[in-house]
Amino acid sequence: QKEVEQNSGPLSVPEGAIASLNCTYSDRGSQSFFWYRQYSGKSPELIMSIYSNGDKEDGRFTAQLNKASQYVSLLIRDSQPSDSATYLCAVGGYQKVTFGTGTKLQVIP
Amino acid sequence: DARVTQTPRHKVTEMGQEVTMRCQPILGHNTVFWYRQTMMQGLELLAYFRNRAPLDDSGMPKDRFSAEMPDATLATLKIQPSEPRDSAVYFCASSLPGRAVYEQYFGPGTRLTVT
């Protein structure tokens, strides 16, 4: 079992729709959770961090964390073609951070 | 505009040659990470440093890879000898201390091709 799992996609959504990206992790001791966006040929860029159960909103982005289910998600409201990228889930534990392999999102105009 | 810088951006070399990649972390960031990214394996942590001291290099092939931080403004990753399977994009990232240690800022990467 991979430590951080994501569906590789591609996930295709029409412009203006809500994109829902999911991530599960295996280490119950994990304390910090992140979403990075990576455009093709570019480096990962941190877009959201979440440390406690519940929702955290930042503009069109909402991160959701459920530690009991070991599940993290990212919702993108009003998806735009510029949101088309690979989204990496990262999970931080004791002196360690592990990235998932990413979900490719395609927003169709 | 604070950002992580990496040099070179691209490197093509022949098998057996030494490769050195350099990274300048954001000023004030005391934790530096080295990652390798390939299509097959995704983003893999190779090593990381805190206050210039190596904390974890378990992801790095010890026989050919080495990582150092000679000072707070420079981190280096060396491969000697290089092999075709080392072809990948190598990213450096830095972060602040404390809870934000894993809120990482990535450099543009070094795209390495070993022929």
Tab-separated table of C-alpha atoms in Angstrom:
chain	number	residue	atom	x	y	z
A	1	GLN	CA	0.000	0.000	0.000
A	2	LYS	CA	1.328	3.411	-0.963
A	3	GLU	CA	1.678	5.891	1.869
A	4	VAL	CA	-0.246	8.597	0.011
A	5	GLU	CA	-2.676	7.586	-2.703
A	6	GLN	CA	-4.335	9.660	-5.362
A	7	ASN	CA	-6.262	8.796	-8.475
A	8	SER	CA	-3.973	9.714	-11.369
A	9	GLY	CA	-6.843	10.913	-13.543
A	10	PRO	CA	-7.223	12.732	-15.763
A	11	LEU	CA	-10.208	14.280	-14.082
A	12	SER	CA	-12.145	16.291	-16.640
A	13	VAL	CA	-14.632	18.945	-15.565
A	14	PRO	CA	-16.391	21.661	-17.554
A	15	GLU	CA	-15.521	25.270	-16.950
A	16	GLY	CA	-17.502	26.687	-14.027
A	17	ALA	CA	-18.044	23.321	-12.354
A	18	ILE	CA	-16.669	22.086	-9.043
A	19	ALA	CA	-13.592	19.878	-9.258
A	20	SER	CA	-13.147	17.401	-6.425
A	21	LEU	CA	-9.730	15.871	-5.837
A	22	ASN	CA	-9.174	13.150	-3.278
A	23	CYS	CA	-6.262	11.710	-1.339
A	24	THR	CA	-5.903	8.967	1.246
A	25	TYR	CA	-2.938	8.305	3.509
A	26	SER	CA	-1.777	5.361	5.572
A	27	ASP	CA	0.101	6.882	8.526
A	28	ARG	CA	-2.355	7.660	11.322
A	29	GLY	CA	0.290	9.772	13.046
A	30	SER	CA	0.347	12.307	10.223
A	31	GLN	CA	-0.065	15.859	11.428
A	32	SER	CA	-0.011	18.135	8.422
A	33	PHE	CA	-1.582	17.990	4.992
A	34	PHE	CA	-0.942	19.973	1.861
A	35	TRP	CA	-2.070	20.461	-1.692
A	36	TYR	CA	0.410	21.527	-4.352
A	37	ARG	CA	-0.399	22.491	-7.917
A	38	GLN	CA	2.081	21.647	-10.667
A	39	TYR	CA	1.708	22.960	-14.188
A	40	SER	CA	3.350	20.924	-16.919
A	41	GLY	CA	7.086	21.572	-16.999
A	42	LYS	CA	6.979	23.680	-13.850
A	43	SER	CA	7.707	23.132	-10.176
A	44	PRO	CA	5.098	22.329	-7.507
A	45	GLU	CA	3.432	25.335	-5.895
A	46	LEU	CA	1.814	25.193	-2.471
A	47	ILE	CA	-1.850	26.196	-2.655
A	48	MET	CA	-3.382	24.877	0.579
A	49	SER	CA	-2.291	23.562	3.948
A	50	ILE	CA	-4.568	22.066	6.597
A	51	TYR	CA	-3.736	20.816	10.066
A	52	SER	CA	-7.035	20.021	11.786
A	53	ASN	CA	-10.215	18.186	10.915
A	54	GLY	CA	-12.806	20.073	8.953
A	55	ASP	CA	-12.793	22.511	6.090
A	56	LYS	CA	-10.431	25.317	5.228
A	57	GLU	CA	-11.378	27.780	2.522
A	58	ASP	CA	-9.158	30.091	0.513
A	59	GLY	CA	-10.829	31.825	-2.385
A	60	ARG	CA	-12.130	29.196	-4.795
A	61	PHE	CA	-10.244	26.424	-2.997
A	62	THR	CA	-11.489	24.377	-0.050
A	63	ALA	CA	-9.411	21.722	1.653
A	64	GLN	CA	-11.190	19.091	3.709
A	65	LEU	CA	-9.553	16.826	6.265
A	66	ASN	CA	-10.956	13.762	7.994
A	67	LYS	CA	-8.279	12.158	10.137
A	68	ALA	CA	-10.533	9.324	11.284
A	69	SER	CA	-10.999	8.245	7.680
A	70	GLN	CA	-7.424	9.237	6.728
A	71	TYR	CA	-8.800	11.283	3.897
A	72	VAL	CA	-7.972	14.696	2.463
A	73	SER	CA	-9.743	16.415	-0.383
A	74	LEU	CA	-9.488	19.595	-2.394
A	75	LEU	CA	-12.503	21.284	-3.930
A	76	ILE	CA	-12.075	23.878	-6.641
A	77	ARG	CA	-15.201	25.943	-7.213
A	78	ASP	CA	-15.936	27.715	-10.496
A	79	SER	CA	-13.147	25.774	-12.228
A	80	GLN	CA	-11.229	27.702	-14.863
A	81	PRO	CA	-9.099	26.434	-17.756
A	82	SER	CA	-6.124	27.943	-15.891
A	83	ASP	CA	-6.744	25.389	-13.119
A	84	SER	CA	-5.716	22.616	-15.505
A	85	ALA	CA	-2.665	21.105	-13.837
A	86	THR	CA	-1.547	18.164	-11.745
A	87	TYR	CA	-2.501	18.418	-8.077
A	88	LEU	CA	-0.191	16.749	-5.574
A	89	CYS	CA	-1.314	15.750	-2.113
A	90	ALA	CA	1.437	15.809	0.530
A	91	VAL	CA	1.298	14.438	4.047
A	92	GLY	CA	3.686	15.438	6.821
A	93	GLY	CA	4.570	13.193	9.707
A	94	TYR	CA	7.491	13.024	12.118
A	95	GLN	CA	10.429	14.539	10.244
A	96	LYS	CA	9.034	13.275	7.005
A	97	VAL	CA	6.802	14.447	4.194
A	98	THR	CA	5.399	12.164	1.527
A	99	PHE	CA	3.870	13.192	-1.766
A	100	GLY	CA	1.236	11.370	-3.741
A	101	THR	CA	1.761	10.861	-7.444
A	102	GLY	CA	-0.804	13.514	-8.289
A	103	THR	CA	-4.137	13.858	-10.045
A	104	LYS	CA	-4.221	15.509	-13.423
A	105	LEU	CA	-7.115	17.953	-13.748
A	106	GLN	CA	-8.420	19.115	-17.089
A	107	VAL	CA	-10.926	21.965	-17.159
A	108	ILE	CA	-12.786	21.982	-20.450
A	109	PRO	CA	-13.810	25.440	-21.766
B	1	ASP	CA	10.502	38.617	-4.657
B	2	ALA	CA	11.880	35.782	-2.529
B	3	ARG	CA	12.311	32.518	-4.366
B	4	VAL	CA	14.443	29.398	-4.434
B	5	THR	CA	17.000	29.400	-7.215
B	6	GLN	CA	18.615	26.373	-8.822
B	7	THR	CA	21.463	25.982	-11.267
B	8	PRO	CA	21.865	24.715	-13.870
B	9	ARG	CA	18.325	24.589	-15.250
B	10	HIS	CA	19.271	21.937	-17.782
B	11	LYS	CA	22.160	19.502	-17.870
B	12	VAL	CA	23.021	16.897	-20.476
B	13	THR	CA	25.941	14.667	-19.675
B	14	GLU	CA	27.398	11.326	-20.550
B	15	MET	CA	27.242	8.286	-18.344
B	16	GLY	CA	30.076	8.212	-15.852
B	17	GLN	CA	30.465	11.974	-15.567
B	18	GLU	CA	30.074	13.921	-12.345
B	19	VAL	CA	27.046	16.175	-12.028
B	20	THR	CA	26.695	18.959	-9.479
B	21	MET	CA	23.432	20.774	-8.893
B	22	ARG	CA	23.163	23.888	-6.749
B	23	CYS	CA	20.360	25.461	-4.810
B	24	GLN	CA	19.982	28.775	-3.023
B	25	PRO	CA	17.131	28.625	-0.504
B	26	ILE	CA	14.953	31.575	0.384
B	27	LEU	CA	16.706	33.828	2.892
B	28	GLY	CA	15.600	32.897	6.391
B	29	HIS	CA	14.452	29.403	5.499
B	30	ASN	CA	16.387	26.914	7.602
B	31	THR	CA	15.153	23.658	6.063
B	32	VAL	CA	16.186	22.523	2.593
B	33	PHE	CA	14.860	19.518	0.694
B	34	TRP	CA	16.117	17.729	-2.423
B	35	TYR	CA	13.594	15.842	-4.562
B	36	ARG	CA	13.731	13.854	-7.772
B	37	GLN	CA	10.733	13.660	-10.067
B	38	THR	CA	10.133	11.154	-12.844
B	39	MET	CA	6.989	10.146	-14.679
B	40	MET	CA	7.174	6.647	-13.231
B	41	GLN	CA	8.019	7.394	-9.590
B	42	GLY	CA	6.573	10.830	-9.079
B	43	LEU	CA	8.208	13.142	-6.530
B	44	GLU	CA	10.736	11.337	-4.347
B	45	LEU	CA	12.462	12.852	-1.342
B	46	LEU	CA	16.201	12.332	-1.599
B	47	ALA	CA	17.506	14.254	1.402
B	48	TYR	CA	16.854	17.182	3.633
B	49	PHE	CA	18.741	19.513	5.914
B	50	ARG	CA	17.815	21.621	8.874
B	51	ASN	CA	20.160	24.394	9.959
B	52	ARG	CA	22.659	22.913	7.464
B	53	ALA	CA	22.707	19.536	9.226
B	54	PRO	CA	21.508	16.489	7.284
B	55	LEU	CA	18.362	15.052	8.877
B	56	ASP	CA	17.392	12.375	6.420
B	57	ASP	CA	19.120	11.086	3.317
B	58	SER	CA	17.540	7.662	3.263
B	59	GLY	CA	16.027	8.269	-0.158
B	60	MET	CA	19.387	8.813	-1.771
B	61	PRO	CA	21.520	6.101	-3.416
B	62	LYS	CA	24.540	6.425	-1.127
B	63	ASP	CA	27.073	4.939	-3.482
B	64	ARG	CA	26.774	7.692	-6.065
B	65	PHE	CA	24.797	10.580	-4.581
B	66	SER	CA	25.927	13.092	-1.999
B	67	ALA	CA	24.265	16.211	-0.593
B	68	GLU	CA	25.806	19.017	1.400
B	69	MET	CA	25.102	22.489	2.699
B	70	PRO	CA	28.436	24.292	2.877
B	71	ASP	CA	26.646	27.394	4.140
B	72	ALA	CA	23.130	28.654	4.799
B	73	THR	CA	22.791	30.076	1.299
B	74	LEU	CA	23.956	27.068	-0.702
B	75	ALA	CA	22.926	23.437	-0.954
B	76	THR	CA	24.545	21.032	-3.399
B	77	LEU	CA	23.588	17.639	-4.802
B	78	LYS	CA	26.278	15.624	-6.554
B	79	ILE	CA	26.052	12.475	-8.609
B	80	GLN	CA	29.269	10.607	-9.313
B	81	PRO	CA	29.302	8.626	-11.532
B	82	SER	CA	26.061	9.478	-13.279
B	83	GLU	CA	23.950	6.798	-14.962
B	84	PRO	CA	21.109	6.985	-17.509
B	85	ARG	CA	18.609	6.008	-14.804
B	86	ASP	CA	19.462	9.252	-12.990
B	87	SER	CA	17.732	11.204	-15.762
B	88	ALA	CA	14.988	13.171	-14.032
B	89	VAL	CA	14.056	16.628	-12.818
B	90	TYR	CA	15.720	17.478	-9.518
B	91	PHE	CA	13.965	20.006	-7.320
B	92	CYS	CA	15.214	21.866	-4.326
B	93	ALA	CA	12.708	23.284	-1.848
B	94	SER	CA	13.036	25.325	1.312
B	95	SER	CA	10.803	26.107	4.254
B	96	LEU	CA	10.580	28.015	7.497
B	97	PRO	CA	11.120	26.355	10.864
B	98	GLY	CA	8.377	25.139	13.153
B	99	ARG	CA	4.952	24.015	12.117
B	100	ALA	CA	5.402	25.377	8.609
B	101	VAL	CA	8.379	23.130	7.947
B	102	TYR	CA	6.477	21.197	5.313
B	103	GLU	CA	5.014	24.285	3.631
B	104	GLN	CA	7.691	24.110	1.019
B	105	TYR	CA	8.722	26.544	-1.674
B	106	PHE	CA	10.167	24.821	-4.696
B	107	GLY	CA	12.850	25.996	-7.037
B	108	PRO	CA	12.441	25.732	-10.834
B	109	GLY	CA	14.309	22.437	-10.967
B	110	THR	CA	17.302	21.038	-12.830
B	111	ARG	CA	16.389	18.799	-15.750
B	112	LEU	CA	19.133	16.187	-15.974
B	113	THR	CA	19.646	13.949	-18.978
B	114	VAL	CA	22.335	11.271	-18.795
B	115	THR	CA	23.137	9.606	-22.118
